[in-house]
mmCIF file of C-alpha atoms in Angstrom:
data_model
loop_
_atom_site.group_PDB
_atom_site.id
_atom_site.type_symbol
_atom_site.label_atom_id
_atom_site.label_comp_id
_atom_site.label_asym_id
_atom_site.label_seq_id
_atom_site.Cartn_x
_atom_site.Cartn_y
_atom_site.Cartn_z
ATOM 1 C CA MET Z 23 13.311 -13.539 -8.958
ATOM 2 C CA THR Z 24 14.131 -12.282 -12.405
ATOM 3 C CA GLY Z 25 17.162 -10.277 -13.419
ATOM 4 C CA THR Z 26 15.276 -7.912 -15.709
ATOM 5 C CA GLY Z 27 11.740 -6.683 -15.887
ATOM 6 C CA THR Z 28 9.365 -4.583 -17.911
ATOM 7 C CA ALA Z 29 6.560 -2.584 -16.373
ATOM 8 C CA THR Z 30 3.461 -3.079 -18.484
ATOM 9 C CA GLY Z 31 1.820 0.306 -18.253
ATOM 10 C CA GLY Z 32 5.068 1.604 -16.745
ATOM 11 C CA GLY Z 33 8.511 2.277 -18.103
ATOM 12 C CA PRO Z 34 11.039 -0.422 -18.967
ATOM 13 C CA ALA Z 35 13.377 -1.526 -16.221
ATOM 14 C CA PRO Z 36 17.005 -0.422 -16.606
ATOM 15 C CA GLU Z 37 19.191 -2.802 -18.550
ATOM 16 C CA ALA Z 38 21.650 -5.129 -16.815
ATOM 17 C CA THR Z 39 19.808 -5.100 -13.483
ATOM 18 C CA THR Z 40 20.938 -7.521 -10.805
ATOM 19 C CA PRO Z 41 18.677 -8.977 -8.093
ATOM 20 C CA ALA Z 42 20.146 -6.447 -5.655
ATOM 21 C CA ASP Z 43 19.399 -3.597 -8.074
ATOM 22 C CA LEU Z 44 15.804 -4.736 -8.416
ATOM 23 C CA GLN Z 45 15.425 -5.067 -4.659
ATOM 24 C CA ALA Z 46 16.660 -1.498 -4.212
ATOM 25 C CA ARG Z 47 14.326 -0.225 -6.944
ATOM 26 C CA TRP Z 48 11.254 -1.541 -5.138
ATOM 27 C CA LEU Z 49 12.159 -1.385 -1.440
ATOM 28 C CA SER Z 50 13.866 1.063 0.887
ATOM 29 C CA GLY Z 51 14.119 1.474 4.632
ATOM 30 C CA ARG Z 52 16.160 3.016 7.404
ATOM 31 C CA ARG Z 53 18.846 1.010 9.129
ATOM 32 C CA PRO Z 54 17.390 0.078 12.531
ATOM 33 C CA ARG Z 55 19.224 1.084 15.691
ATOM 34 C CA THR Z 56 18.498 -2.210 17.411
ATOM 35 C CA GLU Z 57 18.227 -5.815 16.294
ATOM 36 C CA THR Z 58 15.058 -6.727 14.410
ATOM 37 C CA THR Z 59 13.511 -10.091 13.622
ATOM 38 C CA LEU Z 60 10.654 -9.164 11.285
ATOM 39 C CA ASP Z 61 10.153 -6.939 8.224
ATOM 40 C CA LEU Z 62 7.053 -4.767 7.772
ATOM 41 C CA TYR Z 63 6.527 -3.667 4.160
ATOM 42 C CA CYS Z 64 4.284 -0.619 3.771
ATOM 43 C CA PHE Z 65 2.174 0.223 0.719
ATOM 44 C CA ALA Z 66 1.084 3.862 0.497
ATOM 45 C CA HIS Z 67 -2.233 5.470 -0.341
ATOM 46 C CA ALA Z 68 -3.071 7.013 -3.702
ATOM 47 C CA GLY Z 69 -0.607 9.761 -4.549
ATOM 48 C CA GLY Z 70 1.441 9.013 -1.450
ATOM 49 C CA SER Z 71 4.914 7.823 -0.655
ATOM 50 C CA ALA Z 72 5.453 4.843 1.623
ATOM 51 C CA GLY Z 73 8.393 6.750 3.073
ATOM 52 C CA GLU Z 74 5.833 8.360 5.372
ATOM 53 C CA PHE Z 75 5.473 5.020 7.123
ATOM 54 C CA VAL Z 76 9.182 4.271 7.409
ATOM 55 C CA ARG Z 77 9.313 6.836 10.208
ATOM 56 C CA TRP Z 78 7.234 4.452 12.316
ATOM 57 C CA GLY Z 79 10.250 2.222 12.885
ATOM 58 C CA GLY Z 80 11.230 3.869 16.158
ATOM 59 C CA ALA Z 81 7.870 2.919 17.689
ATOM 60 C CA LEU Z 82 8.044 -0.714 16.566
ATOM 61 C CA PRO Z 83 10.916 -2.393 18.422
ATOM 62 C CA GLY Z 84 12.147 -5.568 16.800
ATOM 63 C CA ILE Z 85 10.476 -4.696 13.484
ATOM 64 C CA ARG Z 86 12.224 -3.186 10.465
ATOM 65 C CA VAL Z 87 9.897 -0.970 8.442
ATOM 66 C CA TRP Z 88 10.272 -0.801 4.658
ATOM 67 C CA ALA Z 89 8.716 1.392 1.973
ATOM 68 C CA VAL Z 90 7.425 -0.284 -1.173
ATOM 69 C CA LYS Z 91 8.383 2.188 -3.917
ATOM 70 C CA LEU Z 92 6.090 2.248 -6.935
ATOM 71 C CA PRO Z 93 6.982 3.714 -10.351
ATOM 72 C CA GLY Z 94 5.509 7.126 -10.984
ATOM 73 C CA ARG Z 95 5.689 8.138 -7.313
ATOM 74 C CA ALA Z 96 8.532 9.678 -5.350
ATOM 75 C CA PRO Z 97 11.342 8.700 -5.420
ATOM 76 C CA ARG Z 98 10.600 6.912 -8.739
ATOM 77 C CA GLN Z 99 8.633 9.842 -10.131
ATOM 78 C CA ASP Z 100 10.591 9.875 -13.394
ATOM 79 C CA GLU Z 101 9.350 6.389 -14.300
ATOM 80 C CA ALA Z 102 6.032 5.823 -16.030
ATOM 81 C CA PRO Z 103 3.389 4.560 -13.597
ATOM 82 C CA TYR Z 104 1.532 1.292 -13.934
ATOM 83 C CA THR Z 105 -2.071 1.471 -15.072
ATOM 84 C CA ARG Z 106 -3.155 -2.040 -14.000
ATOM 85 C CA ILE Z 107 -2.763 -3.543 -10.538
ATOM 86 C CA GLY Z 108 -2.294 -7.002 -12.041
ATOM 87 C CA ASP Z 109 0.749 -5.870 -14.026
ATOM 88 C CA LEU Z 110 2.167 -4.008 -11.034
ATOM 89 C CA VAL Z 111 1.758 -6.970 -8.689
ATOM 90 C CA ARG Z 112 3.193 -9.432 -11.193
ATOM 91 C CA ASP Z 113 6.407 -7.438 -11.592
ATOM 92 C CA LEU Z 114 6.659 -6.669 -7.887
ATOM 93 C CA VAL Z 115 6.429 -10.351 -6.960
ATOM 94 C CA GLU Z 116 8.942 -11.339 -9.652
ATOM 95 C CA GLN Z 117 11.495 -8.674 -8.818
ATOM 96 C CA ALA Z 118 11.296 -8.043 -5.055
ATOM 97 C CA ASP Z 119 12.252 -10.682 -2.504
ATOM 98 C CA PHE Z 120 10.024 -10.141 0.507
ATOM 99 C CA GLY Z 121 10.512 -13.499 2.162
ATOM 100 C CA ARG Z 122 14.138 -13.566 3.252
ATOM 101 C CA ARG Z 123 12.804 -13.748 6.826
ATOM 102 C CA ASP Z 124 9.496 -13.368 8.646
ATOM 103 C CA PHE Z 125 7.511 -10.410 7.284
ATOM 104 C CA ALA Z 126 4.137 -8.673 7.172
ATOM 105 C CA PHE Z 127 2.339 -6.189 4.908
ATOM 106 C CA PHE Z 128 0.681 -2.907 5.880
ATOM 107 C CA GLY Z 129 -1.329 -1.018 3.271
ATOM 108 C CA HIS Z 130 -3.374 2.154 3.519
ATOM 109 C CA SER Z 131 -6.260 2.924 1.149
ATOM 110 C CA LEU Z 132 -5.197 1.975 -2.411
ATOM 111 C CA GLY Z 133 -2.057 0.534 -0.806
ATOM 112 C CA ALA Z 134 -4.216 -1.935 1.126
ATOM 113 C CA LEU Z 135 -5.673 -3.268 -2.116
ATOM 114 C CA ILE Z 136 -2.188 -3.596 -3.627
ATOM 115 C CA ALA Z 137 -0.886 -5.357 -0.491
ATOM 116 C CA PHE Z 138 -3.820 -7.786 -0.619
ATOM 117 C CA GLU Z 139 -3.301 -8.585 -4.301
ATOM 118 C CA THR Z 140 0.447 -8.935 -3.780
ATOM 119 C CA THR Z 141 -0.213 -11.509 -1.057
ATOM 120 C CA ARG Z 142 -2.488 -13.498 -3.345
ATOM 121 C CA ALA Z 143 0.119 -13.322 -6.132
ATOM 122 C CA LEU Z 144 2.773 -14.654 -3.747
ATOM 123 C CA ARG Z 145 0.464 -17.569 -2.920
ATOM 124 C CA ARG Z 146 -0.120 -18.341 -6.593
ATOM 125 C CA ALA Z 147 3.639 -18.305 -7.144
ATOM 126 C CA GLY Z 148 4.237 -20.723 -4.248
ATOM 127 C CA ARG Z 149 6.246 -18.101 -2.371
ATOM 128 C CA ARG Z 150 6.474 -17.382 1.311
ATOM 129 C CA LEU Z 151 3.499 -15.376 2.583
ATOM 130 C CA PRO Z 152 3.405 -12.535 5.101
ATOM 131 C CA ARG Z 153 2.620 -13.622 8.626
ATOM 132 C CA ALA Z 154 -0.168 -11.026 8.692
ATOM 133 C CA LEU Z 155 -1.990 -8.489 6.540
ATOM 134 C CA LEU Z 156 -2.700 -5.077 8.078
ATOM 135 C CA LEU Z 157 -5.217 -3.262 5.876
ATOM 136 C CA SER Z 158 -6.267 0.312 6.493
ATOM 137 C CA SER Z 159 -9.111 2.462 5.152
ATOM 138 C CA MET Z 160 -9.976 0.409 2.076
ATOM 139 C CA GLN Z 161 -13.189 -1.343 1.172
ATOM 140 C CA PRO Z 162 -12.476 -5.009 0.443
ATOM 141 C CA PRO Z 163 -13.033 -6.404 -3.044
ATOM 142 C CA PRO Z 164 -15.119 -6.940 -4.998
ATOM 143 C CA LEU Z 165 -15.408 -3.158 -5.201
ATOM 144 C CA PRO Z 166 -18.599 -1.497 -6.412
ATOM 145 C CA GLU Z 167 -18.488 -0.239 -9.964
ATOM 146 C CA ARG Z 168 -17.295 3.349 -10.040
ATOM 147 C CA ARG Z 169 -16.811 5.920 -12.757
ATOM 148 C CA ASN Z 170 -13.305 6.387 -14.071
ATOM 149 C CA ILE Z 171 -12.203 9.780 -12.807
ATOM 150 C CA ARG Z 172 -8.741 9.844 -14.364
ATOM 151 C CA ASP Z 173 -9.627 12.206 -17.237
ATOM 152 C CA LEU Z 174 -11.538 14.795 -15.240
ATOM 153 C CA PRO Z 175 -10.321 18.419 -15.348
ATOM 154 C CA ASP Z 176 -7.881 19.268 -12.568
ATOM 155 C CA ASP Z 177 -10.260 20.816 -10.039
ATOM 156 C CA GLU Z 178 -12.933 18.180 -10.644
ATOM 157 C CA LEU Z 179 -10.348 15.441 -10.215
ATOM 158 C CA LEU Z 180 -9.195 16.888 -6.899
ATOM 159 C CA ALA Z 181 -12.800 17.091 -5.703
ATOM 160 C CA ALA Z 182 -13.466 13.489 -6.751
ATOM 161 C CA ILE Z 183 -10.257 12.295 -5.093
ATOM 162 C CA GLU Z 184 -11.147 14.027 -1.842
ATOM 163 C CA GLU Z 185 -14.657 12.607 -1.899
ATOM 164 C CA ARG Z 186 -13.259 9.122 -2.416
ATOM 165 C CA TRP Z 187 -10.090 9.122 -0.326
ATOM 166 C CA GLY Z 188 -10.288 12.057 2.069
ATOM 167 C CA ALA Z 189 -9.176 15.667 2.156
ATOM 168 C CA LEU Z 190 -5.780 16.606 0.806
ATOM 169 C CA PRO Z 191 -3.563 19.074 2.679
ATOM 170 C CA MET Z 192 -4.516 22.688 1.907
ATOM 171 C CA VAL Z 193 -1.013 23.336 0.586
ATOM 172 C CA VAL Z 194 -1.837 21.081 -2.375
ATOM 173 C CA HIS Z 195 -4.631 23.478 -3.360
ATOM 174 C CA GLU Z 196 -2.643 26.620 -2.655
ATOM 175 C CA GLU Z 197 0.742 25.938 -4.314
ATOM 176 C CA SER Z 198 0.520 25.502 -8.076
ATOM 177 C CA ASP Z 199 3.703 23.434 -8.476
ATOM 178 C CA LEU Z 200 2.725 21.043 -5.711
ATOM 179 C CA LYS Z 201 -0.810 20.821 -7.102
ATOM 180 C CA ARG Z 202 0.537 19.926 -10.553
ATOM 181 C CA LEU Z 203 2.758 17.215 -9.085
ATOM 182 C CA ALA Z 204 -0.032 15.816 -6.895
ATOM 183 C CA LEU Z 205 -2.399 15.657 -9.863
ATOM 184 C CA ARG Z 206 0.160 13.667 -11.829
ATOM 185 C CA TYR Z 207 0.361 11.045 -9.089
ATOM 186 C CA LEU Z 208 -3.371 11.042 -8.378
ATOM 187 C CA ARG Z 209 -4.410 10.604 -12.016
ATOM 188 C CA ALA Z 210 -2.201 7.555 -12.323
ATOM 189 C CA ASP Z 211 -3.452 6.048 -9.061
ATOM 190 C CA ALA Z 212 -7.068 6.739 -9.938
ATOM 191 C CA GLU Z 213 -6.616 4.735 -13.129
ATOM 192 C CA LEU Z 214 -4.866 1.988 -11.166
ATOM 193 C CA ALA Z 215 -7.816 1.761 -8.759
ATOM 194 C CA ASP Z 216 -10.625 2.113 -11.289
ATOM 195 C CA SER Z 217 -9.206 -0.500 -13.657
ATOM 196 C CA HIS Z 218 -8.891 -3.155 -10.938
ATOM 197 C CA GLU Z 219 -10.587 -6.417 -11.829
ATOM 198 C CA TYR Z 220 -11.076 -8.713 -8.856
ATOM 199 C CA VAL Z 221 -10.839 -12.461 -9.430
ATOM 200 C CA ALA Z 222 -12.285 -14.567 -6.605
ATOM 201 C CA GLU Z 223 -9.933 -17.078 -4.958
ATOM 202 C CA GLU Z 224 -9.926 -19.137 -1.784
ATOM 203 C CA PRO Z 225 -9.559 -17.053 1.400
ATOM 204 C CA LEU Z 226 -6.052 -16.560 2.713
ATOM 205 C CA ASP Z 227 -4.691 -18.644 5.571
ATOM 206 C CA ILE Z 228 -3.048 -15.725 7.348
ATOM 207 C CA PRO Z 229 -4.478 -13.260 9.898
ATOM 208 C CA ILE Z 230 -5.980 -9.996 8.669
ATOM 209 C CA THR Z 231 -6.332 -6.889 10.798
ATOM 210 C CA ALA Z 232 -8.430 -4.040 9.385
ATOM 211 C CA PHE Z 233 -8.349 -0.383 10.440
ATOM 212 C CA ALA Z 234 -10.466 2.680 9.691
ATOM 213 C CA GLY Z 235 -11.118 6.106 11.121
ATOM 214 C CA ASP Z 236 -14.360 6.689 12.985
ATOM 215 C CA GLN Z 237 -15.345 9.277 10.352
ATOM 216 C CA GLU Z 238 -15.066 6.708 7.554
ATOM 217 C CA ASP Z 239 -17.398 4.138 6.029
ATOM 218 C CA PRO Z 240 -17.424 1.123 8.383
ATOM 219 C CA GLY Z 241 -17.595 -1.090 5.299
ATOM 220 C CA GLN Z 242 -13.848 -0.613 5.037
ATOM 221 C CA LEU Z 243 -13.492 -3.022 7.944
ATOM 222 C CA ALA Z 244 -15.305 -5.907 6.213
ATOM 223 C CA TRP Z 245 -12.237 -7.985 5.297
ATOM 224 C CA ALA Z 246 -13.170 -11.067 7.352
ATOM 225 C CA PRO Z 247 -14.354 -13.165 4.349
ATOM 226 C CA HIS Z 248 -10.858 -12.944 2.868
ATOM 227 C CA THR Z 249 -9.189 -15.026 5.584
ATOM 228 C CA ARG Z 250 -9.660 -18.438 7.178
ATOM 229 C CA ASN Z 251 -7.376 -17.348 10.009
ATOM 230 C CA ALA Z 252 -7.864 -14.785 12.759
ATOM 231 C CA PHE Z 253 -9.535 -11.481 11.942
ATOM 232 C CA ALA Z 254 -9.674 -8.255 13.919
ATOM 233 C CA ALA Z 255 -11.067 -4.799 13.177
ATOM 234 C CA HIS Z 256 -10.179 -1.524 14.855
ATOM 235 C CA VAL Z 257 -11.773 1.906 14.592
ATOM 236 C CA LEU Z 258 -9.542 4.833 15.526
ATOM 237 C CA PRO Z 259 -10.420 8.510 15.961
ATOM 238 C CA GLY Z 260 -10.197 10.507 12.745
ATOM 239 C CA GLY Z 261 -10.891 10.498 9.042
ATOM 240 C CA HIS Z 262 -9.165 8.831 6.111
ATOM 241 C CA PHE Z 263 -5.732 9.896 7.373
ATOM 242 C CA TYR Z 264 -6.479 9.147 11.020
ATOM 243 C CA PHE Z 265 -2.899 7.923 11.551
ATOM 244 C CA ARG Z 266 -1.516 11.448 11.139
ATOM 245 C CA ASP Z 267 -3.042 12.398 14.478
ATOM 246 C CA PRO Z 268 -0.404 11.649 17.156
ATOM 247 C CA GLN Z 269 -2.816 9.868 19.501
ATOM 248 C CA SER Z 270 -4.393 7.742 16.768
ATOM 249 C CA GLN Z 271 -0.964 6.928 15.374
ATOM 250 C CA ALA Z 272 0.286 5.803 18.768
ATOM 251 C CA GLU Z 273 -2.739 3.516 19.176
ATOM 252 C CA LEU Z 274 -2.366 2.176 15.632
ATOM 253 C CA LEU Z 275 1.288 1.326 16.202
ATOM 254 C CA ARG Z 276 0.484 -0.344 19.508
ATOM 255 C CA ILE Z 277 -2.039 -2.585 17.742
ATOM 256 C CA VAL Z 278 0.379 -3.282 14.885
ATOM 257 C CA ASN Z 279 3.128 -4.202 17.315
ATOM 258 C CA ASP Z 280 0.825 -6.524 19.244
ATOM 259 C CA ALA Z 281 -0.425 -8.166 16.036
ATOM 260 C CA LEU Z 282 3.097 -8.867 14.814
ATOM 261 C CA THR Z 283 4.751 -9.913 18.045
ATOM 262 C CA THR Z 284 2.026 -12.296 19.204
ATOM 263 C CA GLU Z 285 2.531 -15.874 18.080
ATOM 264 C CA ASN Z 286 -0.142 -17.048 15.650
#
């Protein structure tokens, strides 16, 4: 792990950073109330904060849930965002130490793609890999060619985002300050997604579990070719943000807990 870093497409890292500083820049989590033996690192959807997933910790006994904090999103909203997934993943792998003990990755939507590419980057670097990949509501690469929506006018961008990734809360449309902030995050993440260039590699040797809502494209479950290990797919009631429904969230967390506490 390096002591300094520069975000290509993002802002420069603060000077005189220590490994602990870098760890804190990228990762945050709540102190668990009981002993845990495994870390679950969560990568958020476009425009989202992984802090939403940290609240799951109470339903996952023995697992400590962490947020992966990306520049340009809360709470690092004052830093310039990355524009290329390759640059983001390279710096994340160099600066964050995931493998201090057994761990897994969960990613939703764009976060699933970032979690997948981070895992492959860890493999290329000869680093410890997650014991499992949990990938939600994201079509596996190679992705179909899509238009770059980053430079669309505000209302057209919101419409394109909702068509691609699901409806945003109505408050985003109704409150001008929140809408302005959301558009800032979403423009950056749209560029991050649309600029992704997939490079084929050997399948991973770790289990993959895919999730999607029953109102989504079932093609988002087609991750099996990316692993030589076990694969499972689960469809839960709801749309792109199915996990915000209490019943779907409870079922999702039950499956996640089973996937991570069962010996491979």
